């Protein structure tokens, strides 16, 4: 079946602009995660949805970052007033939302964001 | 807090050499441990996992054993191939706290030469 998809694959924007990054999870997966991967680093957690609600948004770096998942499927990560330091690959993952260690996260290919 | 430390790369090996990538962790609860792999131009893929102490995860000839006494989860393969060239990430998920996120190490780039 189809995996996690993310659009766009690349986004170049100017400092101060607003961007939206989209994630389509695996069908039927109730849990959805956003991570950010800077060059030479491992992915860092941003936010986790269980269904439509944000179960944990402790990784969002500041209030310029916001994410929604209005119907419990597709999610959009929104970044306001972008800064050069926001340049990174933004990864989305989804899982079945099972309790405990049986739950495996499946990752999308990522969106590479470049802020000029 | 929870964290993962893995050996820095890059690691360059000849085909059929033995591979070890070290990974140690710090966790407040009872974590599950993972190795993810990122092949060139592709997304992160789960390679193997272990959910409790002394468990051994294995896949595609790779193995890692969850060692609680040394808080380690080292990745090994007896004979690497050129196709194993990728970046390998060690990660944990702590079920004692947040139910959601994975915590990753910085990644180790492996290059295998023919």
PDB file of C-alpha atoms in Angstrom:
ATOM      1  CA  UNK A   1       0.000   0.000   0.000  1.00  0.00           C
ATOM      2  CA  UNK A   2       0.949   3.651  -0.170  1.00  0.00           C
ATOM      3  CA  UNK A   3       3.386   4.979   2.370  1.00  0.00           C
ATOM      4  CA  UNK A   4       3.567   8.367   4.028  1.00  0.00           C
ATOM      5  CA  UNK A   5       3.730  11.138   1.470  1.00  0.00           C
ATOM      6  CA  UNK A   6       4.844  14.730   1.921  1.00  0.00           C
ATOM      7  CA  UNK A   7       4.463  17.751  -0.283  1.00  0.00           C
ATOM      8  CA  UNK A   8       6.244  19.681  -1.535  1.00  0.00           C
ATOM      9  CA  UNK A   9       9.505  17.752  -1.660  1.00  0.00           C
ATOM     10  CA  UNK A  10      11.423  21.013  -1.763  1.00  0.00           C
ATOM     11  CA  UNK A  11      10.416  24.508  -0.702  1.00  0.00           C
ATOM     12  CA  UNK A  12      12.496  27.631  -1.089  1.00  0.00           C
ATOM     13  CA  UNK A  13      11.209  30.778   0.534  1.00  0.00           C
ATOM     14  CA  UNK A  14      12.413  34.154   1.664  1.00  0.00           C
ATOM     15  CA  UNK A  15      12.982  35.234   5.225  1.00  0.00           C
ATOM     16  CA  UNK A  16       9.770  36.490   6.786  1.00  0.00           C
ATOM     17  CA  UNK A  17       7.421  34.534   4.534  1.00  0.00           C
ATOM     18  CA  UNK A  18       4.774  32.013   5.597  1.00  0.00           C
ATOM     19  CA  UNK A  19       5.002  28.354   4.534  1.00  0.00           C
ATOM     20  CA  UNK A  20       2.793  25.281   4.788  1.00  0.00           C
ATOM     21  CA  UNK A  21       4.078  21.732   4.607  1.00  0.00           C
ATOM     22  CA  UNK A  22       1.677  18.853   4.035  1.00  0.00           C
ATOM     23  CA  UNK A  23       1.727  15.259   5.234  1.00  0.00           C
ATOM     24  CA  UNK A  24      -0.509  12.394   4.066  1.00  0.00           C
ATOM     25  CA  UNK A  25      -0.192   9.491   6.499  1.00  0.00           C
ATOM     26  CA  UNK A  26      -0.704   5.823   5.805  1.00  0.00           C
ATOM     27  CA  UNK A  27      -4.409   5.112   5.544  1.00  0.00           C
ATOM     28  CA  UNK A  28      -5.881   4.078   8.874  1.00  0.00           C
ATOM     29  CA  UNK A  29      -2.983   5.350  10.977  1.00  0.00           C
ATOM     30  CA  UNK A  30      -4.341   7.388  13.865  1.00  0.00           C
ATOM     31  CA  UNK A  31      -1.024   8.756  15.119  1.00  0.00           C
ATOM     32  CA  UNK A  32       0.999  11.329  13.203  1.00  0.00           C
ATOM     33  CA  UNK A  33       4.333  12.920  14.076  1.00  0.00           C
ATOM     34  CA  UNK A  34       6.378  15.819  12.791  1.00  0.00           C
ATOM     35  CA  UNK A  35      10.161  15.934  13.153  1.00  0.00           C
ATOM     36  CA  UNK A  36      12.833  18.355  11.968  1.00  0.00           C
ATOM     37  CA  UNK A  37      16.244  17.198  10.746  1.00  0.00           C
ATOM     38  CA  UNK A  38      19.038  19.715  10.443  1.00  0.00           C
ATOM     39  CA  UNK A  39      22.147  18.952   8.420  1.00  0.00           C
ATOM     40  CA  UNK A  40      24.317  16.346  10.115  1.00  0.00           C
ATOM     41  CA  UNK A  41      21.827  15.764  12.933  1.00  0.00           C
ATOM     42  CA  UNK A  42      19.217  13.199  13.788  1.00  0.00           C
ATOM     43  CA  UNK A  43      15.529  14.032  13.544  1.00  0.00           C
ATOM     44  CA  UNK A  44      14.153  16.123  16.415  1.00  0.00           C
ATOM     45  CA  UNK A  45      10.577  15.794  17.563  1.00  0.00           C
ATOM     46  CA  UNK A  46       8.183  18.667  16.982  1.00  0.00           C
ATOM     47  CA  UNK A  47       4.590  17.532  17.564  1.00  0.00           C
ATOM     48  CA  UNK A  48       2.484  14.374  17.859  1.00  0.00           C
ATOM     49  CA  UNK A  49      -1.191  13.947  16.966  1.00  0.00           C
ATOM     50  CA  UNK A  50      -3.497  11.204  18.117  1.00  0.00           C
ATOM     51  CA  UNK A  51      -6.527  11.582  15.882  1.00  0.00           C
ATOM     52  CA  UNK A  52      -7.373  15.249  15.438  1.00  0.00           C
ATOM     53  CA  UNK A  53      -5.796  16.517  18.622  1.00  0.00           C
ATOM     54  CA  UNK A  54      -2.214  17.414  19.411  1.00  0.00           C
ATOM     55  CA  UNK A  55      -1.245  14.974  22.166  1.00  0.00           C
ATOM     56  CA  UNK A  56       2.210  16.457  22.620  1.00  0.00           C
ATOM     57  CA  UNK A  57       3.483  19.709  21.091  1.00  0.00           C
ATOM     58  CA  UNK A  58       6.438  20.113  23.433  1.00  0.00           C
ATOM     59  CA  UNK A  59       8.953  20.016  20.578  1.00  0.00           C
ATOM     60  CA  UNK A  60       7.651  23.068  18.719  1.00  0.00           C
ATOM     61  CA  UNK A  61      10.491  25.596  19.037  1.00  0.00           C
ATOM     62  CA  UNK A  62       8.339  28.733  19.349  1.00  0.00           C
ATOM     63  CA  UNK A  63       4.944  30.175  18.516  1.00  0.00           C
ATOM     64  CA  UNK A  64       5.836  30.698  14.857  1.00  0.00           C
ATOM     65  CA  UNK A  65       5.293  26.960  14.390  1.00  0.00           C
ATOM     66  CA  UNK A  66       1.825  25.468  14.342  1.00  0.00           C
ATOM     67  CA  UNK A  67       0.336  22.214  13.057  1.00  0.00           C
ATOM     68  CA  UNK A  68      -3.185  21.011  12.421  1.00  0.00           C
ATOM     69  CA  UNK A  69      -4.900  17.757  11.582  1.00  0.00           C
ATOM     70  CA  UNK A  70      -8.560  18.750  11.283  1.00  0.00           C
ATOM     71  CA  UNK A  71     -10.031  15.455  10.078  1.00  0.00           C
ATOM     72  CA  UNK A  72      -7.598  13.071  11.702  1.00  0.00           C
ATOM     73  CA  UNK A  73      -5.791  12.229   8.483  1.00  0.00           C
ATOM     74  CA  UNK A  74      -3.812  14.851   6.522  1.00  0.00           C
ATOM     75  CA  UNK A  75      -1.718  17.232   8.598  1.00  0.00           C
ATOM     76  CA  UNK A  76      -0.259  20.621   7.778  1.00  0.00           C
ATOM     77  CA  UNK A  77       2.755  22.153   9.494  1.00  0.00           C
ATOM     78  CA  UNK A  78       2.635  25.932   9.312  1.00  0.00           C
ATOM     79  CA  UNK A  79       5.585  28.235   9.865  1.00  0.00           C
ATOM     80  CA  UNK A  80       5.069  31.973  10.143  1.00  0.00           C
ATOM     81  CA  UNK A  81       7.714  34.672   9.616  1.00  0.00           C
ATOM     82  CA  UNK A  82      10.301  32.132   8.525  1.00  0.00           C
ATOM     83  CA  UNK A  83      13.906  32.592   9.596  1.00  0.00           C
ATOM     84  CA  UNK A  84      17.096  31.259   8.042  1.00  0.00           C
ATOM     85  CA  UNK A  85      17.499  28.960  11.044  1.00  0.00           C
ATOM     86  CA  UNK A  86      14.279  27.191  10.059  1.00  0.00           C
ATOM     87  CA  UNK A  87      16.058  25.674   7.060  1.00  0.00           C
ATOM     88  CA  UNK A  88      15.976  21.897   7.517  1.00  0.00           C
ATOM     89  CA  UNK A  89      14.278  18.740   6.308  1.00  0.00           C
ATOM     90  CA  UNK A  90      10.843  18.371   7.873  1.00  0.00           C
ATOM     91  CA  UNK A  91       9.843  14.748   8.333  1.00  0.00           C
ATOM     92  CA  UNK A  92       6.415  13.326   8.913  1.00  0.00           C
ATOM     93  CA  UNK A  93       5.734   9.871  10.331  1.00  0.00           C
ATOM     94  CA  UNK A  94       2.584   7.925  11.069  1.00  0.00           C
ATOM     95  CA  UNK A  95       1.716   4.867  13.119  1.00  0.00           C
ATOM     96  CA  UNK A  96      -1.286   2.773  14.094  1.00  0.00           C
ATOM     97  CA  UNK A  97      -1.405   4.531  17.454  1.00  0.00           C
ATOM     98  CA  UNK A  98      -1.130   1.364  19.492  1.00  0.00           C
ATOM     99  CA  UNK A  99      -0.211   1.649  23.137  1.00  0.00           C
ATOM    100  CA  UNK A 100       3.225   0.367  24.050  1.00  0.00           C
ATOM    101  CA  UNK A 101       6.252  -0.841  22.071  1.00  0.00           C
ATOM    102  CA  UNK A 102       4.341  -2.609  19.295  1.00  0.00           C
ATOM    103  CA  UNK A 103       3.669   0.725  17.627  1.00  0.00           C
ATOM    104  CA  UNK A 104       6.075   1.412  14.731  1.00  0.00           C
ATOM    105  CA  UNK A 105       6.503   4.804  13.095  1.00  0.00           C
ATOM    106  CA  UNK A 106       6.769   4.935   9.299  1.00  0.00           C
ATOM    107  CA  UNK A 107       8.451   7.970   7.822  1.00  0.00           C
ATOM    108  CA  UNK A 108       7.796  10.014   4.723  1.00  0.00           C
ATOM    109  CA  UNK A 109      10.548  11.252   2.389  1.00  0.00           C
ATOM    110  CA  UNK A 110      10.551  14.710   3.944  1.00  0.00           C
ATOM    111  CA  UNK A 111      10.230  18.295   2.757  1.00  0.00           C
ATOM    112  CA  UNK A 112      13.481  20.190   2.392  1.00  0.00           C
ATOM    113  CA  UNK A 113      12.845  23.795   3.437  1.00  0.00           C
ATOM    114  CA  UNK A 114      15.353  26.474   2.504  1.00  0.00           C
ATOM    115  CA  UNK A 115      14.908  29.987   3.841  1.00  0.00           C
ATOM    116  CA  UNK A 116      16.954  32.554   1.968  1.00  0.00           C
TER     117      UNK A 116
ATOM    118  CA  UNK B   1      16.210  13.650  30.284  1.00  0.00           C
ATOM    119  CA  UNK B   2      16.249  10.987  27.615  1.00  0.00           C
ATOM    120  CA  UNK B   3      19.057  10.941  25.071  1.00  0.00           C
ATOM    121  CA  UNK B   4      20.900   8.767  22.574  1.00  0.00           C
ATOM    122  CA  UNK B   5      24.607   8.890  21.808  1.00  0.00           C
ATOM    123  CA  UNK B   6      26.052   7.065  18.839  1.00  0.00           C
ATOM    124  CA  UNK B   7      29.513   6.875  17.407  1.00  0.00           C
ATOM    125  CA  UNK B   8      30.427   9.597  15.005  1.00  0.00           C
ATOM    126  CA  UNK B   9      31.155   8.802  11.418  1.00  0.00           C
ATOM    127  CA  UNK B  10      31.833   8.558   8.725  1.00  0.00           C
ATOM    128  CA  UNK B  11      32.714   4.901   8.817  1.00  0.00           C
ATOM    129  CA  UNK B  12      34.385   3.472   5.720  1.00  0.00           C
ATOM    130  CA  UNK B  13      34.706  -0.279   5.307  1.00  0.00           C
ATOM    131  CA  UNK B  14      35.611  -2.707   2.577  1.00  0.00           C
ATOM    132  CA  UNK B  15      33.022  -5.162   1.359  1.00  0.00           C
ATOM    133  CA  UNK B  16      32.671  -8.243   3.614  1.00  0.00           C
ATOM    134  CA  UNK B  17      34.179  -6.442   6.609  1.00  0.00           C
ATOM    135  CA  UNK B  18      32.612  -6.649  10.079  1.00  0.00           C
ATOM    136  CA  UNK B  19      30.541  -3.661  11.170  1.00  0.00           C
ATOM    137  CA  UNK B  20      29.896  -2.271  14.632  1.00  0.00           C
ATOM    138  CA  UNK B  21      28.163   1.047  15.251  1.00  0.00           C
ATOM    139  CA  UNK B  22      28.020   1.904  18.933  1.00  0.00           C
ATOM    140  CA  UNK B  23      24.913   3.349  20.551  1.00  0.00           C
ATOM    141  CA  UNK B  24      24.299   4.171  24.217  1.00  0.00           C
ATOM    142  CA  UNK B  25      21.230   5.714  25.766  1.00  0.00           C
ATOM    143  CA  UNK B  26      19.901   7.523  28.814  1.00  0.00           C
ATOM    144  CA  UNK B  27      16.264   7.049  29.748  1.00  0.00           C
ATOM    145  CA  UNK B  28      14.109   7.693  32.774  1.00  0.00           C
ATOM    146  CA  UNK B  29      11.624   4.924  32.069  1.00  0.00           C
ATOM    147  CA  UNK B  30      11.626   1.635  30.195  1.00  0.00           C
ATOM    148  CA  UNK B  31      12.463   2.447  26.608  1.00  0.00           C
ATOM    149  CA  UNK B  32      12.166   0.520  23.417  1.00  0.00           C
ATOM    150  CA  UNK B  33      15.228   0.831  21.194  1.00  0.00           C
ATOM    151  CA  UNK B  34      15.418   1.151  17.427  1.00  0.00           C
ATOM    152  CA  UNK B  35      17.816   1.353  14.536  1.00  0.00           C
ATOM    153  CA  UNK B  36      16.613   3.308  11.512  1.00  0.00           C
ATOM    154  CA  UNK B  37      18.444   3.505   8.187  1.00  0.00           C
ATOM    155  CA  UNK B  38      18.391   6.227   5.566  1.00  0.00           C
ATOM    156  CA  UNK B  39      19.625   5.142   2.137  1.00  0.00           C
ATOM    157  CA  UNK B  40      20.766   7.868  -0.265  1.00  0.00           C
ATOM    158  CA  UNK B  41      17.774   9.773  -1.600  1.00  0.00           C
ATOM    159  CA  UNK B  42      15.263   7.820   0.478  1.00  0.00           C
ATOM    160  CA  UNK B  43      13.300   8.303   3.694  1.00  0.00           C
ATOM    161  CA  UNK B  44      14.009   6.797   7.095  1.00  0.00           C
ATOM    162  CA  UNK B  45      13.223   3.092   7.337  1.00  0.00           C
ATOM    163  CA  UNK B  46      12.999   0.958  10.433  1.00  0.00           C
ATOM    164  CA  UNK B  47      15.833  -1.564  10.376  1.00  0.00           C
ATOM    165  CA  UNK B  48      15.255  -3.395  13.665  1.00  0.00           C
ATOM    166  CA  UNK B  49      13.970  -2.904  17.174  1.00  0.00           C
ATOM    167  CA  UNK B  50      14.053  -4.395  20.681  1.00  0.00           C
ATOM    168  CA  UNK B  51      11.460  -3.716  23.322  1.00  0.00           C
ATOM    169  CA  UNK B  52      12.974  -5.043  26.545  1.00  0.00           C
ATOM    170  CA  UNK B  53      16.291  -5.917  28.148  1.00  0.00           C
ATOM    171  CA  UNK B  54      18.223  -8.799  26.537  1.00  0.00           C
ATOM    172  CA  UNK B  55      16.013  -8.755  23.429  1.00  0.00           C
ATOM    173  CA  UNK B  56      17.874  -9.074  20.152  1.00  0.00           C
ATOM    174  CA  UNK B  57      16.526  -7.305  17.087  1.00  0.00           C
ATOM    175  CA  UNK B  58      17.624  -8.560  13.688  1.00  0.00           C
ATOM    176  CA  UNK B  59      16.962  -7.820  10.019  1.00  0.00           C
ATOM    177  CA  UNK B  60      18.872  -8.071   6.731  1.00  0.00           C
ATOM    178  CA  UNK B  61      21.886  -9.574   8.511  1.00  0.00           C
ATOM    179  CA  UNK B  62      22.039  -6.735  11.057  1.00  0.00           C
ATOM    180  CA  UNK B  63      21.684  -7.425  14.775  1.00  0.00           C
ATOM    181  CA  UNK B  64      21.515  -5.397  17.964  1.00  0.00           C
ATOM    182  CA  UNK B  65      21.027  -6.561  21.557  1.00  0.00           C
ATOM    183  CA  UNK B  66      19.325  -4.443  24.211  1.00  0.00           C
ATOM    184  CA  UNK B  67      21.829  -4.322  27.110  1.00  0.00           C
ATOM    185  CA  UNK B  68      20.285  -2.665  30.132  1.00  0.00           C
ATOM    186  CA  UNK B  69      23.390  -3.102  32.302  1.00  0.00           C
ATOM    187  CA  UNK B  70      25.506  -1.067  29.893  1.00  0.00           C
ATOM    188  CA  UNK B  71      22.589   1.005  28.489  1.00  0.00           C
ATOM    189  CA  UNK B  72      23.688   0.069  24.988  1.00  0.00           C
ATOM    190  CA  UNK B  73      22.205  -1.107  21.695  1.00  0.00           C
ATOM    191  CA  UNK B  74      25.172  -1.572  19.361  1.00  0.00           C
ATOM    192  CA  UNK B  75      24.473  -2.406  15.714  1.00  0.00           C
ATOM    193  CA  UNK B  76      26.490  -5.237  14.144  1.00  0.00           C
ATOM    194  CA  UNK B  77      26.752  -7.019  10.826  1.00  0.00           C
ATOM    195  CA  UNK B  78      29.160  -9.797  10.060  1.00  0.00           C
ATOM    196  CA  UNK B  79      29.787  -9.013   6.395  1.00  0.00           C
ATOM    197  CA  UNK B  80      28.776  -5.666   4.914  1.00  0.00           C
ATOM    198  CA  UNK B  81      27.891  -5.074   1.290  1.00  0.00           C
ATOM    199  CA  UNK B  82      28.156  -2.005  -0.895  1.00  0.00           C
ATOM    200  CA  UNK B  83      24.363  -1.759  -0.753  1.00  0.00           C
ATOM    201  CA  UNK B  84      24.572  -1.199   3.030  1.00  0.00           C
ATOM    202  CA  UNK B  85      26.028   2.259   2.437  1.00  0.00           C
ATOM    203  CA  UNK B  86      23.644   4.597   4.235  1.00  0.00           C
ATOM    204  CA  UNK B  87      23.192   6.699   7.353  1.00  0.00           C
ATOM    205  CA  UNK B  88      22.201   4.708  10.447  1.00  0.00           C
ATOM    206  CA  UNK B  89      20.274   6.263  13.335  1.00  0.00           C
ATOM    207  CA  UNK B  90      19.847   4.813  16.802  1.00  0.00           C
ATOM    208  CA  UNK B  91      16.642   5.890  18.564  1.00  0.00           C
ATOM    209  CA  UNK B  92      14.611   5.281  21.691  1.00  0.00           C
ATOM    210  CA  UNK B  93      10.991   5.599  22.692  1.00  0.00           C
ATOM    211  CA  UNK B  94      10.368   5.901  26.406  1.00  0.00           C
ATOM    212  CA  UNK B  95       7.034   4.496  27.473  1.00  0.00           C
ATOM    213  CA  UNK B  96       7.463   5.826  30.961  1.00  0.00           C
ATOM    214  CA  UNK B  97       6.786   9.347  29.793  1.00  0.00           C
ATOM    215  CA  UNK B  98       5.417  10.703  26.559  1.00  0.00           C
ATOM    216  CA  UNK B  99       3.762   8.040  24.476  1.00  0.00           C
ATOM    217  CA  UNK B 100       4.695   9.636  21.236  1.00  0.00           C
ATOM    218  CA  UNK B 101       8.045  10.695  20.064  1.00  0.00           C
ATOM    219  CA  UNK B 102      11.252   8.962  19.121  1.00  0.00           C
ATOM    220  CA  UNK B 103      14.553  10.405  20.333  1.00  0.00           C
ATOM    221  CA  UNK B 104      17.325   9.975  17.783  1.00  0.00           C
ATOM    222  CA  UNK B 105      21.089   9.988  17.832  1.00  0.00           C
ATOM    223  CA  UNK B 106      22.971  12.140  15.351  1.00  0.00           C
ATOM    224  CA  UNK B 107      23.436   9.353  12.839  1.00  0.00           C
ATOM    225  CA  UNK B 108      26.469   7.460  11.553  1.00  0.00           C
ATOM    226  CA  UNK B 109      27.277   7.487   7.868  1.00  0.00           C
ATOM    227  CA  UNK B 110      28.558   4.183   6.547  1.00  0.00           C
ATOM    228  CA  UNK B 111      30.348   3.864   3.231  1.00  0.00           C
ATOM    229  CA  UNK B 112      31.214   0.395   1.960  1.00  0.00           C
ATOM    230  CA  UNK B 113      33.819   0.152  -0.802  1.00  0.00           C
ATOM    231  CA  UNK B 114      33.956  -2.760  -3.276  1.00  0.00           C
TER     232      UNK B 114
END
